[in-house]
Coordinates of C-alpha atoms and ligand atoms in Angstrom, one line a residue:
Chain W
M1 CA 21.2 -24.6 -6.1
L2 CA 17.7 -24.3 -4.7
L3 CA 15.4 -21.5 -5.8
L4 CA 11.8 -20.4 -4.9
A5 CA 10.1 -18.6 -7.9
I6 CA 6.9 -16.7 -7.7
D7 CA 4.9 -14.8 -10.3
S8 CA 1.7 -12.8 -10.0
S9 CA 1.7 -11.1 -13.4
A10 CA -1.4 -12.8 -14.7
G11 CA -2.6 -15.6 -12.5
A12 CA -0.4 -16.4 -9.5
S13 CA 2.1 -19.3 -9.4
L14 CA 5.1 -20.6 -7.6
A15 CA 7.8 -23.2 -8.0
L16 CA 10.7 -24.7 -6.1
I17 CA 13.6 -25.5 -8.4
R18 CA 16.7 -27.5 -7.6
S19 CA 19.8 -28.3 -9.5
G20 CA 19.8 -31.9 -10.6
N21 CA 22.3 -34.4 -9.2
V22 CA 24.1 -34.7 -12.5
P23 CA 26.4 -31.8 -13.2
D24 CA 25.0 -29.6 -16.0
A25 CA 21.7 -31.5 -16.0
A26 CA 18.4 -29.6 -16.3
P27 CA 17.1 -28.3 -12.9
E28 CA 14.5 -30.4 -11.2
V29 CA 11.0 -28.9 -10.4
L30 CA 10.4 -30.0 -6.8
H31 CA 7.0 -28.4 -6.5
S32 CA 4.8 -26.1 -8.5
A33 CA 1.3 -24.6 -8.0
E34 CA -0.9 -21.9 -9.5
T35 CA -4.2 -20.2 -9.3
Q36 CA -6.1 -18.6 -12.1
V37 CA -8.7 -17.0 -9.7
P38 CA -8.5 -13.3 -10.5
N39 CA -7.8 -10.9 -7.6
A40 CA -7.0 -13.7 -5.2
H41 CA -3.2 -13.4 -5.5
A42 CA -2.9 -11.7 -2.1
E43 CA -4.8 -14.4 -0.3
W44 CA -3.4 -17.4 -2.2
L45 CA 0.3 -16.8 -2.7
A46 CA 1.7 -16.6 0.9
P47 CA -0.1 -19.7 2.2
A48 CA 0.9 -21.5 -1.0
V49 CA 4.6 -20.8 -0.3
T50 CA 4.3 -22.2 3.2
E51 CA 2.5 -25.3 1.8
A52 CA 5.2 -25.8 -0.9
L53 CA 8.0 -25.7 1.6
T54 CA 6.2 -28.1 4.0
E55 CA 5.3 -30.5 1.2
V56 CA 8.9 -30.7 -0.1
G57 CA 10.3 -30.8 3.4
L58 CA 12.6 -27.8 3.1
R59 CA 13.2 -24.8 5.2
G60 CA 13.4 -21.4 3.6
E61 CA 16.8 -20.8 5.0
E62 CA 18.1 -23.5 2.6
L63 CA 17.2 -21.5 -0.4
D64 CA 19.9 -19.9 -2.5
G65 CA 17.6 -17.2 -3.7
V66 CA 14.1 -16.0 -4.5
V67 CA 13.1 -15.4 -8.1
V68 CA 10.1 -13.1 -8.9
G69 CA 8.3 -12.4 -12.1
A70 CA 8.8 -8.6 -12.7
G71 CA 5.8 -8.5 -15.0
P72 CA 4.5 -6.8 -17.1
G73 CA 1.1 -7.3 -15.6
P74 CA -1.9 -5.5 -14.0
F75 CA -0.3 -3.3 -11.4
T76 CA -2.0 -4.3 -8.1
G77 CA -1.7 -8.0 -8.7
L78 CA 1.9 -7.7 -9.9
R79 CA 2.9 -5.8 -6.8
V80 CA 1.5 -8.6 -4.6
G81 CA 4.1 -11.0 -5.8
L82 CA 6.9 -8.5 -5.8
A83 CA 6.1 -7.2 -2.3
L84 CA 5.9 -10.8 -1.0
A85 CA 9.2 -11.7 -2.7
H86 CA 10.9 -8.7 -1.1
G87 CA 9.6 -9.7 2.3
L88 CA 10.7 -13.3 1.9
A89 CA 14.1 -12.4 0.6
E90 CA 14.6 -10.0 3.6
G91 CA 13.3 -12.5 6.0
W92 CA 15.5 -15.4 4.8
D93 CA 18.4 -13.0 4.0
V94 CA 18.8 -14.5 0.5
P95 CA 19.3 -12.7 -2.8
L96 CA 16.2 -11.6 -4.8
H97 CA 16.2 -11.9 -8.6
G98 CA 13.7 -10.5 -11.2
V99 CA 12.8 -12.1 -14.5
C100 CA 10.5 -10.6 -17.1
S101 CA 7.3 -12.7 -16.8
L102 CA 6.8 -12.9 -20.6
D103 CA 10.1 -14.9 -20.8
S104 CA 8.1 -17.7 -19.2
L105 CA 5.9 -18.0 -22.4
A106 CA 9.0 -17.8 -24.6
L107 CA 10.6 -20.7 -22.8
R108 CA 7.4 -22.7 -23.0
A109 CA 7.2 -22.0 -26.8
D110 CA 10.8 -23.0 -27.2
D111 CA 10.1 -26.3 -25.2
A112 CA 7.2 -26.9 -27.6
G113 CA 9.6 -26.7 -30.6
I114 CA 8.8 -23.3 -32.0
S115 CA 11.3 -21.9 -34.5
G116 CA 11.9 -18.5 -35.9
Q117 CA 10.5 -15.2 -34.6
F118 CA 7.3 -15.1 -32.5
L119 CA 5.5 -13.0 -29.9
A120 CA 4.7 -13.7 -26.3
T121 CA 1.6 -11.9 -25.2
S122 CA -0.4 -11.3 -22.0
D123 CA -3.5 -9.3 -21.2
A124 CA -2.8 -5.6 -20.4
R125 CA -6.5 -4.8 -20.1
R126 CA -7.9 -1.5 -21.6
R127 CA -7.9 -3.2 -25.0
E128 CA -4.1 -3.6 -25.0
L129 CA -1.6 -6.4 -24.7
Y130 CA 1.8 -6.7 -23.1
W131 CA 4.1 -8.3 -25.6
A132 CA 7.7 -9.1 -26.5
R133 CA 9.3 -10.5 -29.6
Y134 CA 11.6 -13.6 -29.3
E135 CA 13.5 -15.6 -31.8
S136 CA 14.2 -19.3 -31.5
A137 CA 17.1 -20.6 -33.6
E138 CA 20.6 -21.9 -33.5
W139 CA 22.7 -19.5 -31.5
A140 CA 26.2 -19.0 -30.5
P141 CA 26.6 -20.0 -26.8
E142 CA 26.8 -16.5 -25.5
V143 CA 23.2 -15.9 -26.4
W144 CA 20.7 -16.9 -23.8
S145 CA 19.1 -20.2 -24.5
P146 CA 16.4 -21.1 -22.0
G147 CA 15.6 -24.7 -21.4
K148 CA 18.6 -26.1 -23.3
S149 CA 21.1 -25.9 -20.6
S150 CA 21.4 -29.7 -20.5
E151 CA 22.6 -29.6 -24.1
F152 CA 25.0 -26.9 -23.5
S153 CA 28.0 -28.8 -24.8
G154 CA 29.3 -26.8 -27.7
P155 CA 28.3 -24.2 -30.2
P156 CA 26.0 -23.8 -32.0
Q157 CA 23.0 -24.7 -30.0
A158 CA 19.2 -24.3 -30.2
G159 CA 17.6 -21.8 -28.0
C160 CA 15.5 -18.7 -27.8
R161 CA 16.4 -15.0 -27.3
L162 CA 14.6 -11.8 -26.7
V163 CA 14.6 -9.6 -29.8
E164 CA 12.6 -6.6 -28.4
G165 CA 10.3 -5.7 -25.6
P166 CA 8.5 -5.9 -23.3
F167 CA 6.0 -3.4 -24.7
V168 CA 2.3 -2.5 -24.2
G169 CA 0.0 -1.7 -27.1
P170 CA -3.1 -2.5 -29.0
A171 CA -3.2 -5.9 -30.8
E172 CA -3.4 -4.3 -34.2
E173 CA 0.0 -2.6 -33.7
L174 CA 1.9 -5.9 -33.0
P175 CA 4.3 -7.2 -35.6
D176 CA 2.7 -9.9 -37.8
L177 CA 4.3 -12.9 -36.3
P178 CA 3.1 -16.2 -34.8
S179 CA 2.0 -15.6 -31.2
V180 CA 1.5 -17.4 -27.9
G181 CA -0.4 -16.2 -24.8
A182 CA -3.6 -14.4 -23.9
G183 CA -3.5 -12.1 -26.9
L184 CA -4.6 -15.1 -29.0
W185 CA -8.0 -15.5 -27.3
L186 CA -8.5 -11.8 -26.6
Y187 CA -7.8 -10.8 -30.3
P188 CA -8.2 -13.9 -32.4
D189 CA -8.8 -11.8 -35.5
Q190 CA -5.6 -9.8 -35.1
L191 CA -3.1 -12.4 -34.0
T192 CA -1.9 -15.6 -35.6
S193 CA -1.4 -18.6 -33.4
A194 CA 2.0 -20.2 -33.4
E195 CA 2.0 -23.8 -34.7
L196 CA 3.2 -26.0 -31.9
A197 CA 3.0 -29.7 -32.3
G198 CA 4.6 -30.3 -29.0
A199 CA 2.5 -27.8 -27.0
P200 CA 1.0 -29.1 -23.7
A201 CA -2.1 -26.9 -24.2
D202 CA -3.6 -24.4 -26.5
P203 CA -1.1 -21.5 -26.6
A204 CA -4.0 -19.1 -26.3
A205 CA -4.5 -20.3 -22.8
W206 CA -0.9 -19.8 -21.7
T207 CA -0.1 -17.4 -18.9
P208 CA 3.3 -16.8 -17.3
H209 CA 4.3 -19.4 -14.7
A210 CA 6.9 -19.4 -12.0
V211 CA 8.2 -22.8 -13.1
E212 CA 9.8 -21.4 -16.3
L213 CA 10.9 -18.2 -14.5
G214 CA 12.7 -20.4 -11.9
R215 CA 14.3 -22.5 -14.6
L216 CA 15.5 -19.4 -16.4
A217 CA 16.9 -17.9 -13.3
H218 CA 18.6 -21.1 -12.5
G219 CA 20.2 -21.1 -15.9
A220 CA 21.4 -17.5 -15.4
L221 CA 22.7 -18.1 -11.9
T222 CA 24.7 -21.2 -13.0
G223 CA 26.2 -19.1 -15.7
E224 CA 24.6 -20.9 -18.7
L225 CA 22.1 -18.2 -19.7
H226 CA 22.7 -14.5 -20.3
G227 CA 20.5 -11.5 -20.2
V228 CA 17.8 -13.2 -18.2
L229 CA 17.9 -11.5 -14.8
C230 CA 16.5 -8.1 -14.2
A231 CA 16.0 -5.9 -11.1
P232 CA 13.2 -7.2 -8.8
R233 CA 11.1 -4.2 -9.6
P234 CA 7.8 -4.0 -11.5
L235 CA 7.9 -3.6 -15.3
Y236 CA 4.9 -1.3 -15.4
L237 CA 5.3 0.0 -19.0
R238 CA 2.6 2.5 -18.3
D239 CA 2.4 5.7 -16.3
S240 CA 0.2 5.8 -13.3
D241 CA -2.7 7.4 -15.1
A242 CA -2.9 10.3 -12.7
K243 CA -4.3 13.5 -14.1
V244 CA -3.4 17.0 -12.9
P245 CA -6.7 18.4 -11.7
A246 CA -8.2 21.2 -13.9
Q247 CA -8.0 23.8 -11.1
M248 CA -4.3 23.4 -10.9
K249 CA -3.6 24.0 -14.6
G250 CA -2.4 27.4 -15.5
R251 CA -2.1 28.4 -11.9
A252 CA 1.3 29.8 -11.1
G253 CA 3.0 28.1 -8.1
Chain U
M1 CA 6.6 -13.1 28.6
A2 CA 8.9 -10.1 28.6
E3 CA 7.6 -7.1 26.8
P4 CA 7.1 -8.2 23.1
L5 CA 9.4 -6.8 20.5
V6 CA 7.1 -5.9 17.6
L7 CA 7.7 -4.7 14.1
G8 CA 4.9 -2.6 12.6
I9 CA 4.3 -1.9 8.9
E10 CA 2.0 0.9 7.6
T11 CA 1.1 1.5 3.9
S12 CA -2.5 2.5 4.0
C13 CA -2.1 5.9 2.3
D14 CA 1.0 7.8 1.1
E15 CA 3.5 7.1 4.0
T16 CA 5.6 3.9 4.0
G17 CA 6.1 3.4 7.7
V18 CA 8.1 0.8 9.6
G19 CA 8.3 1.1 13.3
I20 CA 9.7 -1.1 16.1
V21 CA 8.5 -1.1 19.7
R22 CA 9.2 -3.1 22.8
G23 CA 5.9 -3.2 24.7
T24 CA 5.2 0.5 25.0
H25 CA 8.8 1.7 24.3
L26 CA 9.4 3.2 21.0
L27 CA 12.6 2.0 19.4
A28 CA 12.3 3.1 15.8
N29 CA 9.9 5.0 13.6
E30 CA 11.0 5.3 10.0
V31 CA 8.7 6.9 7.4
A32 CA 9.2 7.4 3.7
S33 CA 6.6 9.6 2.3
S34 CA 5.6 9.9 -1.4
M35 CA 3.9 13.2 -0.6
E36 CA 6.2 15.1 -3.0
E37 CA 5.0 13.0 -5.9
H38 CA 1.4 13.9 -5.2
V39 CA 2.0 17.7 -5.0
R40 CA 1.3 18.4 -8.7
F41 CA -2.0 16.5 -8.4
G42 CA -3.2 18.3 -5.3
G43 CA -4.1 15.1 -3.6
V44 CA -3.0 11.5 -3.0
I45 CA -3.0 9.4 -6.2
P46 CA -3.5 5.8 -5.2
E47 CA -1.4 4.2 -7.9
I48 CA 1.5 6.6 -7.3
A49 CA 1.3 5.8 -3.5
A50 CA 1.3 2.1 -4.2
R51 CA 4.3 2.2 -6.5
A52 CA 6.2 4.3 -3.9
H53 CA 5.4 1.8 -1.1
L54 CA 7.0 -1.1 -3.1
E55 CA 10.1 1.0 -3.8
S56 CA 10.5 2.2 -0.2
F57 CA 9.6 -1.0 1.7
T58 CA 13.0 -2.7 2.0
P59 CA 15.1 0.5 2.6
T60 CA 12.6 1.7 5.2
L61 CA 12.6 -1.7 6.9
R62 CA 16.4 -1.8 7.0
R63 CA 16.6 1.7 8.4
A64 CA 14.1 0.8 11.2
L65 CA 16.1 -2.3 12.2
A66 CA 19.3 -0.3 12.2
T67 CA 17.8 2.5 14.3
A68 CA 16.4 0.1 16.8
G69 CA 19.6 -1.9 16.9
V70 CA 17.8 -5.2 16.4
Q71 CA 17.7 -8.0 13.8
L72 CA 14.7 -9.6 12.3
K73 CA 15.3 -12.8 14.2
D74 CA 14.9 -10.9 17.5
I75 CA 11.4 -9.7 16.6
D76 CA 8.5 -11.5 18.4
A77 CA 5.7 -10.5 16.0
I78 CA 5.0 -8.6 12.8
A79 CA 2.0 -6.2 12.8
V80 CA 0.7 -4.7 9.6
T81 CA -2.1 -2.4 8.7
A82 CA -4.8 -4.5 7.0
G83 CA -7.3 -1.6 6.6
P84 CA -9.0 0.7 6.2
G85 CA -7.1 2.6 3.5
L86 CA -6.3 2.6 -0.2
A87 CA -6.7 -1.0 -1.4
G88 CA -3.6 -1.1 -3.7
A89 CA -1.5 0.6 -1.1
L90 CA -2.6 -1.7 1.7
M91 CA -1.8 -4.7 -0.4
V92 CA 1.9 -3.8 -0.7
G93 CA 2.5 -3.6 3.0
L94 CA 0.4 -6.6 3.7
S95 CA 2.1 -8.8 1.1
A96 CA 5.5 -7.7 2.3
A97 CA 4.6 -8.3 5.9
K98 CA 3.3 -11.8 5.0
G99 CA 6.7 -12.5 3.3
L100 CA 8.6 -11.4 6.4
A101 CA 6.3 -13.3 8.8
L102 CA 6.5 -16.4 6.7
A103 CA 10.3 -16.3 6.2
T104 CA 11.1 -15.5 9.9
G105 CA 8.4 -17.8 11.3
K106 CA 7.0 -15.0 13.4
P107 CA 3.3 -14.5 14.0
L108 CA 1.5 -12.0 11.8
Y109 CA -1.1 -9.5 13.1
G110 CA -3.2 -7.7 10.5
I111 CA -4.5 -4.8 12.4
N112 CA -6.9 -1.8 12.1
H113 CA -5.2 1.5 11.1
L114 CA -7.7 3.6 13.1
V115 CA -7.2 1.7 16.3
A116 CA -3.4 1.9 15.8
H117 CA -3.8 5.8 15.8
V118 CA -5.1 5.4 19.3
A119 CA -2.5 2.8 20.5
V120 CA 0.3 5.1 19.6
G121 CA -0.8 7.2 22.6
L122 CA 0.7 4.5 24.9
L123 CA 4.2 4.9 23.6
E124 CA 7.0 6.1 25.7
G125 CA 10.0 7.7 24.1
G126 CA 7.6 9.3 21.7
H127 CA 9.6 12.6 22.1
Q128 CA 11.9 11.2 19.5
G129 CA 11.5 13.7 16.6
T130 CA 9.7 16.6 18.2
S131 CA 8.0 17.7 21.3
R132 CA 7.0 15.5 24.2
T133 CA 3.4 14.4 24.7
E134 CA 1.2 17.3 25.6
R135 CA -1.7 17.4 28.0
S136 CA -4.2 20.1 28.6
T137 CA -4.6 18.9 32.2
G138 CA -1.9 17.0 33.9
T139 CA -2.1 13.4 34.8
V140 CA 0.5 10.9 35.8
E141 CA 2.2 9.5 32.7
S142 CA 1.4 5.8 32.4
P143 CA 1.5 3.5 29.4
V144 CA -2.1 2.3 30.1
L145 CA -5.1 3.5 28.2
A146 CA -7.1 5.9 30.4
P147 CA -10.6 4.6 31.2
N148 CA -13.4 6.1 29.2
T149 CA -11.2 7.1 26.4
A150 CA -12.3 8.6 23.1
A151 CA -10.2 9.2 20.1
L152 CA -10.7 11.9 17.5
L153 CA -8.9 10.9 14.3
V154 CA -8.5 13.6 11.6
S155 CA -6.5 13.1 8.4
G156 CA -6.6 13.3 4.7
G157 CA -8.0 9.8 4.6
H158 CA -10.4 9.6 7.5
T159 CA -12.3 11.6 10.1
E160 CA -13.7 9.6 13.0
I161 CA -14.5 9.7 16.7
L162 CA -14.1 6.4 18.5
R163 CA -15.0 5.1 21.9
V164 CA -12.1 2.9 23.1
G165 CA -12.9 0.7 26.0
S166 CA -9.9 -1.5 25.3
L167 CA -7.4 -1.4 22.5
T168 CA -7.6 -5.1 22.1
D169 CA -11.3 -5.9 22.3
D170 CA -13.6 -2.9 22.7
V171 CA -13.6 -0.2 20.1
E172 CA -16.8 1.5 18.8
L173 CA -17.3 4.0 16.1
I174 CA -19.4 6.9 17.5
G175 CA -19.2 9.2 14.5
S176 CA -17.4 9.8 11.2
T177 CA -17.5 12.0 8.1
I178 CA -20.2 11.0 5.7
D179 CA -18.3 12.4 2.7
D180 CA -14.9 14.0 2.5
A181 CA -12.3 13.6 5.2
A182 CA -11.4 16.8 6.9
G183 CA -7.8 16.7 5.5
E184 CA -9.3 16.1 2.1
A185 CA -11.4 19.3 2.5
Y186 CA -8.2 21.1 3.4
D187 CA -6.5 19.8 0.3
K188 CA -9.4 20.7 -2.0
T189 CA -9.8 24.1 -0.6
A190 CA -6.1 24.8 -0.8
R191 CA -6.1 23.7 -4.4
L192 CA -9.1 26.0 -5.1
L193 CA -7.3 29.0 -3.5
G194 CA -4.0 28.1 -5.2
L195 CA -2.2 27.6 -1.9
G196 CA -0.6 24.3 -2.8
Y197 CA -0.4 20.8 -1.4
P198 CA -0.7 19.4 1.3
G199 CA -3.6 21.7 2.1
G200 CA -3.4 21.5 5.9
P201 CA -0.2 23.4 6.5
A202 CA -0.9 25.7 3.6
I203 CA -4.3 26.8 4.9
D204 CA -3.1 27.0 8.5
Q205 CA -0.3 29.3 7.3
A206 CA -2.6 31.5 5.2
A207 CA -5.3 31.6 7.9
K208 CA -2.9 33.3 10.3
K209 CA -3.1 36.5 8.3
G210 CA -6.9 36.3 7.7
D211 CA -10.1 37.1 9.6
P212 CA -11.9 33.9 10.6
T213 CA -15.2 35.8 10.9
A214 CA -15.0 37.3 7.4
F215 CA -17.1 34.6 5.9
R216 CA -19.8 32.4 7.6
F217 CA -19.2 29.0 6.0
P218 CA -21.6 26.2 6.8
R219 CA -21.1 23.7 9.6
G220 CA -22.2 20.4 8.1
L221 CA -24.9 18.3 9.7
T222 CA -25.6 20.7 12.5
M223 CA -29.3 21.3 11.7
P224 CA -31.7 19.9 14.3
K225 CA -33.1 17.3 11.9
F226 CA -29.7 15.7 11.7
E227 CA -28.6 16.2 15.3
G228 CA -31.8 15.6 17.3
T229 CA -31.3 15.8 21.1
A230 CA -29.1 13.9 23.6
E231 CA -32.1 11.9 24.6
N232 CA -33.4 11.4 21.1
P233 CA -30.3 11.7 18.8
G234 CA -30.7 12.3 15.1
K235 CA -29.0 10.0 12.6
H236 CA -26.0 12.3 12.1
R237 CA -25.7 13.7 15.6
H238 CA -22.0 12.7 15.8
N239 CA -21.2 12.7 12.1
W240 CA -19.5 15.3 10.0
S241 CA -19.9 16.5 6.4
F242 CA -17.4 18.6 4.6
S243 CA -18.5 18.5 1.0
G244 CA -20.9 21.4 1.3
L245 CA -18.1 23.5 2.8
K246 CA -16.0 23.0 -0.2
T247 CA -18.8 24.2 -2.5
A248 CA -19.4 27.3 -0.3
V249 CA -15.7 28.2 -0.5
A250 CA -15.8 27.9 -4.3
R251 CA -18.8 30.1 -4.5
A252 CA -17.3 32.8 -2.3
A253 CA -14.1 32.9 -4.4
E254 CA -16.1 33.0 -7.6
Q255 CA -18.1 36.1 -6.4
F256 CA -14.9 38.1 -6.2
Q257 CA -13.5 36.7 -9.5
A258 CA -16.8 37.6 -11.3
Q259 CA -16.4 41.2 -10.2
G260 CA -12.8 41.3 -11.2
L261 CA -11.7 41.6 -7.6
A262 CA -8.8 39.9 -5.9
V263 CA -9.9 36.9 -4.0
P264 CA -9.3 37.5 -0.2
T265 CA -7.4 34.3 0.2
A266 CA -6.3 34.8 3.8
D267 CA -9.8 35.6 5.0
I268 CA -11.3 32.7 3.1
A269 CA -8.7 30.3 4.4
A270 CA -9.2 31.6 8.0
S271 CA -13.0 31.3 7.7
F272 CA -12.8 27.9 6.1
Q273 CA -10.4 26.6 8.8
E274 CA -12.7 28.1 11.5
A275 CA -15.7 26.3 10.1
V276 CA -13.8 22.9 9.9
V277 CA -12.3 23.2 13.4
D278 CA -15.5 24.5 15.0
V279 CA -17.6 21.7 13.8
L280 CA -15.0 19.1 14.4
T281 CA -14.3 20.1 18.0
S282 CA -17.9 20.9 19.0
K283 CA -19.2 17.6 17.8
A284 CA -16.2 15.7 19.3
V285 CA -16.6 17.2 22.7
R286 CA -20.3 16.7 22.7
A287 CA -19.9 13.1 21.7
C288 CA -17.5 12.6 24.6
Q289 CA -19.9 14.1 27.0
E290 CA -22.9 12.1 25.9
H291 CA -20.9 8.9 26.0
G292 CA -19.4 9.5 29.4
L293 CA -15.9 9.8 27.9
T294 CA -13.5 11.8 30.0
S295 CA -10.3 11.4 28.1
L296 CA -9.7 12.4 24.4
L297 CA -6.8 11.4 22.2
L298 CA -6.2 13.4 19.0
G299 CA -4.6 11.5 16.1
G300 CA -4.1 11.8 12.4
G301 CA -2.1 14.3 10.3
V302 CA -4.6 17.1 10.9
A303 CA -3.5 17.0 14.5
A304 CA -0.6 19.2 13.4
N305 CA -3.1 22.0 12.7
S306 CA -2.5 24.8 15.2
R307 CA -6.1 26.1 15.3
L308 CA -7.5 22.6 15.8
R309 CA -5.2 21.9 18.7
E310 CA -6.0 25.3 20.2
L311 CA -9.8 25.1 20.0
L312 CA -9.9 21.5 21.0
A313 CA -7.8 22.1 24.1
Q314 CA -10.0 25.0 25.0
R315 CA -13.2 23.1 24.6
C316 CA -11.9 20.0 26.3
A317 CA -10.7 22.0 29.3
T318 CA -14.2 23.7 29.6
A319 CA -15.9 20.3 29.4
G320 CA -13.4 18.7 31.9
I321 CA -12.0 16.3 29.3
T322 CA -8.4 15.4 29.5
L323 CA -6.9 15.9 26.0
R324 CA -3.9 14.1 24.8
V325 CA -2.0 14.8 21.6
P326 CA 0.9 12.5 20.8
P327 CA 4.0 14.1 19.1
I328 CA 3.2 15.0 15.5
P329 CA 5.5 12.3 13.9
L330 CA 3.3 9.8 15.8
C331 CA 0.0 11.4 14.8
T332 CA 0.7 11.2 11.1
D333 CA 0.6 7.7 9.6
N334 CA 3.5 5.6 10.8
G335 CA 4.7 2.1 11.5
A336 CA 5.3 2.7 15.2
M337 CA 1.5 3.0 15.8
V338 CA 1.0 -0.3 14.1
A339 CA 3.7 -1.9 16.2
A340 CA 2.2 -0.3 19.3
L341 CA -1.2 -1.9 18.7
G342 CA 0.5 -5.2 17.7
A343 CA 2.3 -5.2 21.1
Q344 CA -1.0 -4.7 22.9
L345 CA -2.5 -7.6 21.0
V346 CA 0.5 -9.9 21.6
G347 CA 0.4 -8.9 25.3
A348 CA -3.3 -9.8 25.5
G349 CA -2.7 -13.2 23.9
A350 CA -4.7 -12.4 20.8
P351 CA -4.5 -15.1 18.1
A352 CA -2.2 -14.3 15.2
S353 CA -3.7 -13.7 11.7
S354 CA -3.6 -16.2 8.9
L355 CA -1.3 -15.6 6.0
A356 CA -4.4 -15.7 3.8
I357 CA -5.9 -12.5 5.2
P358 CA -7.1 -10.0 2.6
A359 CA -6.6 -6.3 2.7
D360 CA -9.9 -4.6 3.7
S361 CA -10.0 -1.0 2.4
S362 CA -13.2 -0.3 4.3
L363 CA -12.4 -2.2 7.6
Q364 CA -14.9 -1.2 10.4
A365 CA -13.3 0.5 13.4
S366 CA -14.7 -2.1 15.7
R367 CA -12.7 -4.9 14.0
I368 CA -9.3 -4.4 15.7
L369 CA -7.6 -7.5 14.3
I370 CA -8.3 -9.5 11.1
Ligands
ZN401 ZN1 -4.3 7.5 9.4

């Protein structure tokens, strides 16, 4: 199975993921790339997809599907990735799958050896965070267990599952749990950093990445993970802010 | 090359449009509008429009392909509105178009929305939907831009007059609104009078029962200091302003309310409409005359306004200008106009756009292709 994953919920990123040669082995990341430049998603993402395919020497028609981060994230940037993904999936005539972008951070935390309950956070602007609560523990096999598909031999097994979310709200209203993601550097006084001995970088600097979303979707599509895929539509979590103008209020018809 | 088969995508305001043309032949023009969702706000809300574009894109694309009876692989090029328009809305269509172009390996053309409004005038088969192309004076129908063409574009998002020497390499902005678009003035006035949204049809309807001379509302930027003379034109000779008009309408309505009298809605609507249409048409016709333009194309959603069409036809006829009004479904924002301009650019051998092009919400009229 070959998948292209893209995400534009915080930075913008993409990954090409392929099933390993060994049955049940973890999928192989053929290519990954990202930009942190704000507001450059629209310019960066499409050329980066072309580059990725060229570099790996694959044609888009060989893909088994496109995976897109459904957010949550700032609306305009989020839509860039989703609109691109819709165009790509139509153009290649392949299925399009959504994955909650915060799941990327949960999988990274799980990879880094987190245990127990924790929060994945990202910047929602306007003094708020997007967040979701996850739990990493030993689970019966029917519970989704990102990143552990290679060890999927028998119950019970280690893994991570979504407890609740995603939500949007101010940092002070989040459950008091160890956290990863942008909430940590935005609100260091309100959030507690997760202790991660095996973390590749400071968890305060983590933003969602297509690599993990691709791995999760791969797990779901090969039947090893459950509850991962969602509709390829934006998880806005907020209304569109529009206000009914004063003149209209109280006016009949 | 045979006439190019071009797919056009439009998302600059509240219409998600996908059109397909072969050269100047219209094959499909599918539009999904989010207008209903803006009604309670009395105007287009950019975030609501952008959300609706993403929801509507794939279904609208599929409908257009089905209507045209073609498949994506048959398409020669993909054209998309790159600007001007609402930034967040433009971004949806542009990203989706990039995805399609990338996946199908077809060239992408990021084009100018304003010029596309003019290119739609070349389409044959434009009777699909409503009436056939109308002309105030008859000429032979031909899918070639008339020499010395001007375009008056009037919508909720823009109000411009352009000189179009060539759709592919010679477009010049002669004049534009310096504040509200004419359609926006209609929306705001309709809201003020409690006539509902969109304001254009609501006011047009109310005005039919009113007296257009009941109130003398201002014609913006018509004072000599703004207009100058033909030989020595003022800064705003060919520009419009509609923000003062909105204030004058509000003041007129308030005077009645203050005295506890019923607001004469129909008379105000008719007088407002007359003010807008009078200044739009008089300045447009004069701009044509002073630039040696003998053919005028009307575009944009306000082209549906009965009084605008009537007065413009009258004044063009008097001035010896050939007026052309495409069928209304092609005047309002749509994908076919984008495809029509794309086909002209492909035919002229214009270089395709890069997949890295940005959306440009304030794209200049003279920049036809990004
Ligand atoms: Zn328009």
